[in-house]
Tab-separated table of C-alpha atoms and ligand atoms in Angstrom:
chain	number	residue	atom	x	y	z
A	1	UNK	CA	-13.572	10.493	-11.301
A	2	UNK	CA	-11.664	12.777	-13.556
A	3	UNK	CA	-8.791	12.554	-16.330
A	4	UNK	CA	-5.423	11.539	-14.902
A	5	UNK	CA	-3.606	14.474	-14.535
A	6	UNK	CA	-0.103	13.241	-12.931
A	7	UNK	CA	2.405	15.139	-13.268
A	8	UNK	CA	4.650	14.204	-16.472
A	9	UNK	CA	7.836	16.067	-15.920
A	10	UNK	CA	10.813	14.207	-15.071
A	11	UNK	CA	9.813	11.359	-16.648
A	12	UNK	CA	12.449	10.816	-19.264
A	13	UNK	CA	14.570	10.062	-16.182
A	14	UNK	CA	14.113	6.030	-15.055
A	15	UNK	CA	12.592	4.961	-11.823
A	16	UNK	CA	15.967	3.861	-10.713
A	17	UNK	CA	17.454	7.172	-11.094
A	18	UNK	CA	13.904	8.781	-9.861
A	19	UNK	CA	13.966	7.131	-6.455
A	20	UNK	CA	17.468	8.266	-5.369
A	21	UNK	CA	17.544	11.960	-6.608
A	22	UNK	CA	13.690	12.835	-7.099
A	23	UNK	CA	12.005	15.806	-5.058
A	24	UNK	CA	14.717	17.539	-3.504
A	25	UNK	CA	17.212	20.388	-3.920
A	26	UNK	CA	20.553	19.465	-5.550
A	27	UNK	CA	22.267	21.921	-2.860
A	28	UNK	CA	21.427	20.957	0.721
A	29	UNK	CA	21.682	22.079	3.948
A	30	UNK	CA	25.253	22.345	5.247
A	31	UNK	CA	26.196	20.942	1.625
A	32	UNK	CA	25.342	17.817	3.061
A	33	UNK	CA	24.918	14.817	0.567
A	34	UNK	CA	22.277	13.166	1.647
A	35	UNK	CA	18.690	14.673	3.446
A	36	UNK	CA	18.983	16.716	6.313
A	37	UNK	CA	16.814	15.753	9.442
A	38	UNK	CA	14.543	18.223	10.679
A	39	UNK	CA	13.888	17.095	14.021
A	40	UNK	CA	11.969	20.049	14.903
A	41	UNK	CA	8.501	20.071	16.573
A	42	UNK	CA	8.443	23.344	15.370
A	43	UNK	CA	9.446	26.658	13.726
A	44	UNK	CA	9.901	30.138	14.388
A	45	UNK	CA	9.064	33.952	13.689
A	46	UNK	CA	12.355	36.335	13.095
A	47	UNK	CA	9.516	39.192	14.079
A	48	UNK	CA	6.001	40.328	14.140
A	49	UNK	CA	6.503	41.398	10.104
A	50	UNK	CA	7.689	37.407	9.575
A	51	UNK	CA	4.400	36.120	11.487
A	52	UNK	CA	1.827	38.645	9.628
A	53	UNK	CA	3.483	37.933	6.281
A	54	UNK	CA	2.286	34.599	7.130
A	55	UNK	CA	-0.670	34.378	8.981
A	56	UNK	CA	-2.178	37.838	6.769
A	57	UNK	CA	-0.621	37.358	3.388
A	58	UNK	CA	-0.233	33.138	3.649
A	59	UNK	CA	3.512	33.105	2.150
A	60	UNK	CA	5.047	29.284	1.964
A	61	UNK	CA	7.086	28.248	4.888
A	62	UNK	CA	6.857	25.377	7.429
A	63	UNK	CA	4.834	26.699	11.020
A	64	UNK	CA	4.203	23.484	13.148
A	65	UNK	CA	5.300	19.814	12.946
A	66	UNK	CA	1.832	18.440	12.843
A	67	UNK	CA	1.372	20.831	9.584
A	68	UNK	CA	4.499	19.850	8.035
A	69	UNK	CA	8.762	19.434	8.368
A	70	UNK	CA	11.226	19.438	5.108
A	71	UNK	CA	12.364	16.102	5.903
A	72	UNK	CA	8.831	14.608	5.296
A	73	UNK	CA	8.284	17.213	2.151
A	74	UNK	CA	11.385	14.971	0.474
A	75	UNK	CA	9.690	11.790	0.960
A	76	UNK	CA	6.319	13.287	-0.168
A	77	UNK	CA	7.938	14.595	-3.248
A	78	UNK	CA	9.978	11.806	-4.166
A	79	UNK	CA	6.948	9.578	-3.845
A	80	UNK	CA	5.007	11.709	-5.658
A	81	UNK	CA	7.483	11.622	-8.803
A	82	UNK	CA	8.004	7.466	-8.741
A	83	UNK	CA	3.780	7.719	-8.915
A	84	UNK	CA	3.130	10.137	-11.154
A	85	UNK	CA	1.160	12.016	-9.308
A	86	UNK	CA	1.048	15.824	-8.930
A	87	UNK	CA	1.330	15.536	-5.065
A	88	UNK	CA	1.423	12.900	-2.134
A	89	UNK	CA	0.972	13.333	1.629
A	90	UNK	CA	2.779	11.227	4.155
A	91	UNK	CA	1.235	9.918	7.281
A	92	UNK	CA	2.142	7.588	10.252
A	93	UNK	CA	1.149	4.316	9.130
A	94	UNK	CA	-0.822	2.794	5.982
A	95	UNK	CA	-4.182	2.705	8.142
A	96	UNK	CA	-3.392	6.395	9.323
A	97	UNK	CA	-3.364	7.159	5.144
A	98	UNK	CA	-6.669	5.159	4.683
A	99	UNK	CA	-8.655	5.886	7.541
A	100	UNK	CA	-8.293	9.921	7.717
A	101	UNK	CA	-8.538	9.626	3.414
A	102	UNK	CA	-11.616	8.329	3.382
A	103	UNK	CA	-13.126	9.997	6.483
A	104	UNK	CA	-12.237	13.223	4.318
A	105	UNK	CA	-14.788	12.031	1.701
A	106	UNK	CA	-18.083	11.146	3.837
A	107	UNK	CA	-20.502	12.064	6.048
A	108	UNK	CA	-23.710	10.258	7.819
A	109	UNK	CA	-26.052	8.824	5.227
A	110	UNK	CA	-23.410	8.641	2.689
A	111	UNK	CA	-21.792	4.653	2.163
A	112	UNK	CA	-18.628	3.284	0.405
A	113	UNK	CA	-18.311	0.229	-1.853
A	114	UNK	CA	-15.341	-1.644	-0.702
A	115	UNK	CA	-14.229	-5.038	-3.009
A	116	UNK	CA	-13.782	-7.767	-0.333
A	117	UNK	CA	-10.397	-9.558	-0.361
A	118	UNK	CA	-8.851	-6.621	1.746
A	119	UNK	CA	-6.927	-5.720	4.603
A	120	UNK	CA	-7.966	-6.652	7.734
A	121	UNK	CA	-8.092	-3.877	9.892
A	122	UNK	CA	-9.310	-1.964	6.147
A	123	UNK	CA	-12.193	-4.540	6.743
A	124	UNK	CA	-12.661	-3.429	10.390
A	125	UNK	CA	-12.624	0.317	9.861
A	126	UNK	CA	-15.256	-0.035	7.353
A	127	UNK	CA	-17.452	-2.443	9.202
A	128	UNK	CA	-17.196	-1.139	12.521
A	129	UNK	CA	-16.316	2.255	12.412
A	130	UNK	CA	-17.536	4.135	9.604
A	131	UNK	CA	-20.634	2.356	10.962
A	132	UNK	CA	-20.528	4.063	13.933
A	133	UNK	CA	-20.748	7.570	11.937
A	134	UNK	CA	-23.739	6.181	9.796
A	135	UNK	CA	-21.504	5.276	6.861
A	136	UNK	CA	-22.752	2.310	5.416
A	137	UNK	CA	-19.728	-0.196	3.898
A	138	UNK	CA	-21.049	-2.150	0.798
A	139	UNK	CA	-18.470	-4.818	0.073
A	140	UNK	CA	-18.434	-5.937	-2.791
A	141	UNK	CA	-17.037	-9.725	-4.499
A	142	UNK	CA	-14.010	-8.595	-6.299
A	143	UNK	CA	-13.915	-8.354	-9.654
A	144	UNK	CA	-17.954	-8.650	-10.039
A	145	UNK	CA	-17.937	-5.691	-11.596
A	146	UNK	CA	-22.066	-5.509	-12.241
A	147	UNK	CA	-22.168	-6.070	-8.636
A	148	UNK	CA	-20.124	-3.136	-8.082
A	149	UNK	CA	-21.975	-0.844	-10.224
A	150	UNK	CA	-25.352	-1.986	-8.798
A	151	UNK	CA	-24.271	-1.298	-5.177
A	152	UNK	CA	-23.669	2.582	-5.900
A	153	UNK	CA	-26.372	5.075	-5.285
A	154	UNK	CA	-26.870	8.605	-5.170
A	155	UNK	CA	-25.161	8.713	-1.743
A	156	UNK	CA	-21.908	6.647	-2.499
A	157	UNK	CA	-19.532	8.730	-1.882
A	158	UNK	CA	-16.202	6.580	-3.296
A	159	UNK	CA	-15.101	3.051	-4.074
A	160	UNK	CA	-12.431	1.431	-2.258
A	161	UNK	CA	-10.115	-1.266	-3.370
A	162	UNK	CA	-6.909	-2.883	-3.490
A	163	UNK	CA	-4.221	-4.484	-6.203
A	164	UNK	CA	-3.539	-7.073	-6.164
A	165	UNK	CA	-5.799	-8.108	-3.234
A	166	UNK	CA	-4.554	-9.267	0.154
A	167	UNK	CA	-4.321	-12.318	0.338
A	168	UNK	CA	-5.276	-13.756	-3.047
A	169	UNK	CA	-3.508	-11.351	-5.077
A	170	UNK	CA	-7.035	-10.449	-7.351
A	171	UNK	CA	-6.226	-7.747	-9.749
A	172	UNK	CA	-8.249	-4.977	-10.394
A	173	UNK	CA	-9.238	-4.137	-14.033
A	174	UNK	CA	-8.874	-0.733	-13.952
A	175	UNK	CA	-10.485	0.026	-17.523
A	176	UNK	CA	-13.625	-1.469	-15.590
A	177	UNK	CA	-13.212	0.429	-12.549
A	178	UNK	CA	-12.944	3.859	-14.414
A	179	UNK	CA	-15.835	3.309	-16.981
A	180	UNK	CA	-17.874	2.808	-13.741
A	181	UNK	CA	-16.657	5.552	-11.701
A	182	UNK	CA	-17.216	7.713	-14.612
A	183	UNK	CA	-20.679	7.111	-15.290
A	184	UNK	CA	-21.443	7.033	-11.789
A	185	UNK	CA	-19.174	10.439	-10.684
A	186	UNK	CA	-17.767	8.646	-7.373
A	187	UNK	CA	-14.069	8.705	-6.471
A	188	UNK	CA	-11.769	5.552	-6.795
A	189	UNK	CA	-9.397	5.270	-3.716
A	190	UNK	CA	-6.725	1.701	-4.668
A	191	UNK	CA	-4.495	0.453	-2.157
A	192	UNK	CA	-1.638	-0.187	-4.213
A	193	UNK	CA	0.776	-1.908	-1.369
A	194	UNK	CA	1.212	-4.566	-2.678
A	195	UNK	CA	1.878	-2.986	-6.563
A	196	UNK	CA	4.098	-0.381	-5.790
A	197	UNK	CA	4.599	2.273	-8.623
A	198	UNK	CA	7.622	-0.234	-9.936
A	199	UNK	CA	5.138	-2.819	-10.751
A	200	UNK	CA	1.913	-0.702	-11.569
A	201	UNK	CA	0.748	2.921	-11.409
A	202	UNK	CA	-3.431	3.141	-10.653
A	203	UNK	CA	-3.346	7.175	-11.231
A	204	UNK	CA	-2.128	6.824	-14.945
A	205	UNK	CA	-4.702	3.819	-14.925
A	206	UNK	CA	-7.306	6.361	-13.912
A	207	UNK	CA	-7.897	5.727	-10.418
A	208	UNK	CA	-8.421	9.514	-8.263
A	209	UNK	CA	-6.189	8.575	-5.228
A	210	UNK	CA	-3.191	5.834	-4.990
A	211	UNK	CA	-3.059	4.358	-0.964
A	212	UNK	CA	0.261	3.002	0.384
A	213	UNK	CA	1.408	1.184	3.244
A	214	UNK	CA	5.358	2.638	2.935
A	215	UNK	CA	5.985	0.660	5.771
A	216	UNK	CA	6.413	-2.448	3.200
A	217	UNK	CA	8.300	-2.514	0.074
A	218	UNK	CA	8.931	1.597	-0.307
A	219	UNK	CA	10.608	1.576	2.910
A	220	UNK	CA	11.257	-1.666	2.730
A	221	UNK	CA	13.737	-2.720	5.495
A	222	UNK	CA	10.766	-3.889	7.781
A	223	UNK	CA	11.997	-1.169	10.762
A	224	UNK	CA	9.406	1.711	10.271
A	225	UNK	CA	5.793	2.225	9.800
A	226	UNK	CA	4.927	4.759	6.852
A	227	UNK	CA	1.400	5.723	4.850
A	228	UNK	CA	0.788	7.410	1.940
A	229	UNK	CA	-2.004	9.288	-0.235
A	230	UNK	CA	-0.970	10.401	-3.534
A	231	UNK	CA	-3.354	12.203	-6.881
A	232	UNK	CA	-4.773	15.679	-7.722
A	233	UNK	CA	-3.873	18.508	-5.876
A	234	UNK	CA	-7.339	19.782	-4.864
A	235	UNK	CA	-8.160	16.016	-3.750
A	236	UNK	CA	-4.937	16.099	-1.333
A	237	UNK	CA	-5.557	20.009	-0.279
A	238	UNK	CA	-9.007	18.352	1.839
A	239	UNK	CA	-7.362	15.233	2.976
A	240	UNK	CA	-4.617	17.841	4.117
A	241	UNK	CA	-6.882	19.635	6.105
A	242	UNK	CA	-8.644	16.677	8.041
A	243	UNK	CA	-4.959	15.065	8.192
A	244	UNK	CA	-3.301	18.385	10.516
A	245	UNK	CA	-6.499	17.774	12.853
A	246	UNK	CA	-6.202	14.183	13.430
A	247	UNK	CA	-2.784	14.142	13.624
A	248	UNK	CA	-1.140	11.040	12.066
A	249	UNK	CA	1.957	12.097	10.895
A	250	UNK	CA	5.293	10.288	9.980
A	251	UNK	CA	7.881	11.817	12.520
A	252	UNK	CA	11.154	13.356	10.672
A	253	UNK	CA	13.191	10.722	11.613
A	254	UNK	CA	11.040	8.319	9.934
A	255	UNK	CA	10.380	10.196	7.012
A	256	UNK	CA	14.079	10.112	6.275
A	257	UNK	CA	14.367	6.720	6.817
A	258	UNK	CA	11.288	6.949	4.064
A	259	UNK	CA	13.446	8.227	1.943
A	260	UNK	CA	16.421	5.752	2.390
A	261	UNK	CA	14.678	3.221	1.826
A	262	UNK	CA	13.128	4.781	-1.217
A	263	UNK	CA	17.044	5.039	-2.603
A	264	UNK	CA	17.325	1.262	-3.356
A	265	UNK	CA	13.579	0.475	-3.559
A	266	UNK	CA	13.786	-0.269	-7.647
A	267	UNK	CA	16.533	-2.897	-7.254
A	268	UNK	CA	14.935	-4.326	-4.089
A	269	UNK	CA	11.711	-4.681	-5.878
A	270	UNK	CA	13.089	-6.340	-9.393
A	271	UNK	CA	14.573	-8.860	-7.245
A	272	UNK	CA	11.632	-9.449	-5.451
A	273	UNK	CA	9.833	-9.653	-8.585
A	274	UNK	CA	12.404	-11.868	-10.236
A	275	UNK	CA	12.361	-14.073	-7.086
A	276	UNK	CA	8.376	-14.856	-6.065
A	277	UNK	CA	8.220	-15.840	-9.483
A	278	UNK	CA	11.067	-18.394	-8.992
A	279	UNK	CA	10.047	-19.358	-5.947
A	280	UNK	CA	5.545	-19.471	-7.297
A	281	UNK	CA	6.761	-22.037	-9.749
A	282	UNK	CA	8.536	-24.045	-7.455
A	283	UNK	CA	5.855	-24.283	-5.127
A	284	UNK	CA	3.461	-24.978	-7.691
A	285	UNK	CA	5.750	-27.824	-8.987
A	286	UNK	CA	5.513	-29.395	-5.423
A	287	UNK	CA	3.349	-32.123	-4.935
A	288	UNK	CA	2.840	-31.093	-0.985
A	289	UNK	CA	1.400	-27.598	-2.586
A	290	UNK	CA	-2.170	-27.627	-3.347
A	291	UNK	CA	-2.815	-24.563	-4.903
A	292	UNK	CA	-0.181	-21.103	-5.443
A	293	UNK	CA	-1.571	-17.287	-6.396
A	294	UNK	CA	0.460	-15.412	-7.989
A	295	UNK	CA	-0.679	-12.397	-10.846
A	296	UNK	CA	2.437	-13.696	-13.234
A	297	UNK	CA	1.550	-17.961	-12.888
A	298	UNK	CA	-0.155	-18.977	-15.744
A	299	UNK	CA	-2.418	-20.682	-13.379
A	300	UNK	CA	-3.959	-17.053	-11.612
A	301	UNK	CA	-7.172	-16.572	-12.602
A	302	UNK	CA	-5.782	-12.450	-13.089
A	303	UNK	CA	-2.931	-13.154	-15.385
A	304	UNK	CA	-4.114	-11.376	-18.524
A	305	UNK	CA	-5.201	-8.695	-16.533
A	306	UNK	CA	-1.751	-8.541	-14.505
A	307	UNK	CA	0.437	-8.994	-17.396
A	308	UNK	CA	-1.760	-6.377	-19.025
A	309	UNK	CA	-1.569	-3.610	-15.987
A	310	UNK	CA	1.673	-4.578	-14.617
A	311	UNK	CA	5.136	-4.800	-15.452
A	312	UNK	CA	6.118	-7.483	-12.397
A	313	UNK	CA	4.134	-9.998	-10.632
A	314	UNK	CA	5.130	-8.417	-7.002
A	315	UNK	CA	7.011	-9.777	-4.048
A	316	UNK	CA	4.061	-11.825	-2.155
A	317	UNK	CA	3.514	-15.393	-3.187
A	318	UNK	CA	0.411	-16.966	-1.269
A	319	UNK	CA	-0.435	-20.980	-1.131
A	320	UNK	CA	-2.225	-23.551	0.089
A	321	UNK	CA	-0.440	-27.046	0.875
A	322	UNK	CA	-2.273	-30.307	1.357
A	323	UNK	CA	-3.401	-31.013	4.629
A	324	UNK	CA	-5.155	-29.809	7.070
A	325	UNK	CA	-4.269	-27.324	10.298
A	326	UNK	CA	-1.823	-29.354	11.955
A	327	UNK	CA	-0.090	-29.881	8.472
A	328	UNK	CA	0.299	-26.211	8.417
A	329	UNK	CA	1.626	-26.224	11.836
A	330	UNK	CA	4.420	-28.094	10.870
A	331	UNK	CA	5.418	-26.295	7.930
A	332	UNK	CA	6.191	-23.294	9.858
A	333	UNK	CA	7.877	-24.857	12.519
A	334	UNK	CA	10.084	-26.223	9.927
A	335	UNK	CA	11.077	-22.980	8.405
A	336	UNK	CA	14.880	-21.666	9.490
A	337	UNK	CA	15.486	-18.730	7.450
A	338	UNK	CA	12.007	-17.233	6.854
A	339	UNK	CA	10.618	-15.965	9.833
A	340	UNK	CA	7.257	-16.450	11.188
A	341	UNK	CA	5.551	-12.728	11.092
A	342	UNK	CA	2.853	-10.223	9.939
A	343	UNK	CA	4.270	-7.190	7.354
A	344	UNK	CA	5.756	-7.807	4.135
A	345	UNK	CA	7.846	-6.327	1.626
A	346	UNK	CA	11.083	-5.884	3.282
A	347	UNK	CA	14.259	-7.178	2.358
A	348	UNK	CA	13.767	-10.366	4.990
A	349	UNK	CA	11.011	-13.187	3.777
A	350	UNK	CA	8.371	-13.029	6.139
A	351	UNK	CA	5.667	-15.975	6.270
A	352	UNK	CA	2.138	-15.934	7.866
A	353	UNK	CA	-0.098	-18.127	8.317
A	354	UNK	CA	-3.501	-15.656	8.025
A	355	UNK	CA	-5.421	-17.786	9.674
A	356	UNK	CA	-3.770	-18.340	13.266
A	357	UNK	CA	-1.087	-15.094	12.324
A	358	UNK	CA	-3.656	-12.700	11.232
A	359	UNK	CA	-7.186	-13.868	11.735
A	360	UNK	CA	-6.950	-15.502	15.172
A	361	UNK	CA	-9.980	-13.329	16.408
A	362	UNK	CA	-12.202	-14.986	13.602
A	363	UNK	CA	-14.091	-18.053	13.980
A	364	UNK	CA	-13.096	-20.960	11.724
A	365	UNK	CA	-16.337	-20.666	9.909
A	366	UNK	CA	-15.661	-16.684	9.964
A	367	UNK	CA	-12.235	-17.203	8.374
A	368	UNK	CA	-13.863	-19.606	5.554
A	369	UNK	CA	-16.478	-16.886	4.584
A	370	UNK	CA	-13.998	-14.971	3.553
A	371	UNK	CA	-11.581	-17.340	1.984
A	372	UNK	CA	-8.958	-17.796	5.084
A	373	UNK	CA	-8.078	-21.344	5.278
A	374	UNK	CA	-6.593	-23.390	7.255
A	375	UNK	CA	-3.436	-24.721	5.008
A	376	UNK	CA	-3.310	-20.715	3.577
A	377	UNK	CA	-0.037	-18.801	3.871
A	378	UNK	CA	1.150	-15.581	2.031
A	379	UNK	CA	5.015	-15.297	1.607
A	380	UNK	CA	7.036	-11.785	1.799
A	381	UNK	CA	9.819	-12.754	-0.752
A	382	UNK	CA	13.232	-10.521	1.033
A	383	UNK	CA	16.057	-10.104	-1.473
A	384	UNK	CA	17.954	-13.526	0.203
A	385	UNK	CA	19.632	-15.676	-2.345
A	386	UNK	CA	16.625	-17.459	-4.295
A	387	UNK	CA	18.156	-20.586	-3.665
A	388	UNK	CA	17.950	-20.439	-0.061
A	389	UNK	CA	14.441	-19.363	0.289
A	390	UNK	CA	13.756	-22.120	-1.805
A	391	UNK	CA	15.790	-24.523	-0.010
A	392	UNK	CA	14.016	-23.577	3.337
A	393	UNK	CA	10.605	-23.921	1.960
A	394	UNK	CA	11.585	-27.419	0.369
A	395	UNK	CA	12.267	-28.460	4.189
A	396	UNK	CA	9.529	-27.261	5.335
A	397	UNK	CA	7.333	-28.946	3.124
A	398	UNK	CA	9.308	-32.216	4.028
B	1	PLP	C1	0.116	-3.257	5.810
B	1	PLP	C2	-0.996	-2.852	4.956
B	1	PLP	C3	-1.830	-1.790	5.321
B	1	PLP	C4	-1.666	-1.055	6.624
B	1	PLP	O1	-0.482	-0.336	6.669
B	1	PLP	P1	0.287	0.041	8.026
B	1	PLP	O2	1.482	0.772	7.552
B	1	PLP	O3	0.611	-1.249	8.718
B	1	PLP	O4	-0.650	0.858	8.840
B	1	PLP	C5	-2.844	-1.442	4.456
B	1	PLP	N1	-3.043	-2.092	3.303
B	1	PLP	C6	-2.264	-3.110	2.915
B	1	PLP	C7	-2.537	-3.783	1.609
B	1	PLP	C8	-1.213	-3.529	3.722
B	1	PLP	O5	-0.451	-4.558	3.347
């Protein structure tokens, strides 16, 4: 793990201002105002001189869609400049971003710490697949942080973690995280989904490489799937490389809806902010709520540490209510404005229910070892009037 060096330029300008004119030429294509889309599978040679200045002398340009398209190149740079980071590499989905990252980074023999509290199918690449290759996957409690630093060995190759955590919103110290990456020279990967570089930047924190799922609050409209890897330049050049062979990449179309969504992403996420903290101290002020997480509440066991590292408590509020499964049950069925679903951060309020939503392939007492209850939800807080989110949820819990 080395010194932060993110890119600094630019950065007199604010986010707001960042995320609608970041990364791209001022003079388009066609004088058009907003980003052209390349939907081109690929490019061509003017003559055998253009093709040997490329393939013998390597100049810059764009050769096949797999390898890259100027569409995706805007979203990639804008992204880059809201995280600080000196570059960023787009991919299909969140799990596409994750998966061919870390696959960059190991080989058989070599293992991974991973902090538990993470994304499901996170958790199933790690257990099941990287197993397959003779990776071994420590996990880790989060935020045992002697536990982390006892689990890595000569042949950990990288830690992997999230903040906050999925679904109990755990933050990660990131002083903590660093000192022991240091000392132990492995790489930090941090899923920041469910941050965003609005409400915390892990590269200026000292983390190596920041993950995202774009497909939740950067896009944010809950109608494309997205991934990002952002850092150091000579980290991205090898995740480049195994990325044009395995082929995940955003399509052009999507990457401009990328960077639509990108345009109002700020204002969507301040409300979002300013909302799941309304709506976390409602819910904890109901006596049908047992128990709410949420990094600003007084009540989170993280919120030093989030008021600390972050400058908003995020758009997901999770819960428990009294009851039991059937109570739960009725809750949702309750619910008229937020709808039932997996995904978050877009401007509609999603709800799930992990356990029957999420975790249906677990066994109860599978779902209980790792903290998924039966009367657990996690709430996507849209950009709705507060009001009537809070209205809906006050119905539900009857
Ligand atoms: C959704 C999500 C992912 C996976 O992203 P996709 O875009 O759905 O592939 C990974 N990590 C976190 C924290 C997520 O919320």
């Amino acid at each position: 793990m080395a010194k932060n060096s993110g890119k600094k330029t630019k950065r007199e300008k604010s986010i707001s201002t960042r995320a609608i004119h970041a990364g791209e030429a001022r003079r388009k294509y066609a004088d058009s105002l907003t980003t052209p889309i390349f939907q081109t599978s690929t490019y061509t040679y003017k003559d055998v001189a253009d093709v040997e200045d490329f393939t013998l002398r390597h100049k810059q340009r764009f050769e096949y869609g797999r390898y890259g398209n100027p569409t995706t190149t805007v979203a990639e740079n804008r992204l880059a400049d809201l995280e600080a980071a000196e570059g960023c590499i787009a991919f299909a989905s969140g799990m596409s971003a994750i998966t061919t990252t870390v696959l960059t980074f190991v080989e058989p023999g070599d293992n991974i710490v991973v902090t538990d509290d993470c994304y499901r199918r996170t958790r199933k690449f790690c257990k099941v697949y990287l197993k397959q290759i003779s990776v071994e996957s420590r996990f880790v409690a989060f935020g045992d942080y002697n536990a982390m630093a006892k689990a890595i060995d000569a042949k950990t190759r990288l830690i992997l973690s999230e903040s906050p955590t999925n679904p109990y919103l755990k933050v990660l110290d990131f002083a903590k995280l660093k000192k022991i990456a240091v000392k132990k020279n492995v790489l930090t990967l941090i899923d920041s989904t469910f941050s965003t570089p609005v409400n915390c930047r892990p590269l200026e924190l000292g983390a190596d490489l920041v993950l995202h799922s774009a497909t939740k609050f950067l896009a944010g409209h809950n109608d494309i799937l997205a991934g990002a890897v952002l850092g150091r330049r000579e980290l991205l050049d090898k995740i480049k490389e195994l990325h044009k062979t395995l082929g995940g990449v955003i399509d052009p179309h999507c990457a401009f809806l990328l960077v639509r969504g990108l345009k109002t992403f700020p204002l969507r996420l301040a409300k979002q902010n300013e909302s799941a903290l309304q709506i976390a101290r409602f819910l904890e002020n109901h006596p049908r709520v047992d128990k709410v997480y949420y990094p600003f509440l007084n009540s989170h066991s993280y919120y030093r540490l989030a008021k600390k590292q972050m400058t908003g408590g995020g758009g997901i509020v999770s819960f428990k209510i009294k009851g039991n499964l059937a109570s739960s049950k009725r809750f949702l069925n309750a619910l008229k404005l937020c709808y039932i679903g997996p995904s978050l951060g877009g401007v509609e309020t999603l709800i799930t229910h992990p356990a029957i939503v999420n975790f249906y392939e677990y066994t109860r007492k599978q779902r209980y070892q790792i903290g998924i209850t039966d009367t657990l939800f996690r709430l996507s807080v849209g950009i709705e009037n507060v009001e009537d989110i809070i209205a809906d949820l006050e119905r539900g819990l009857g």
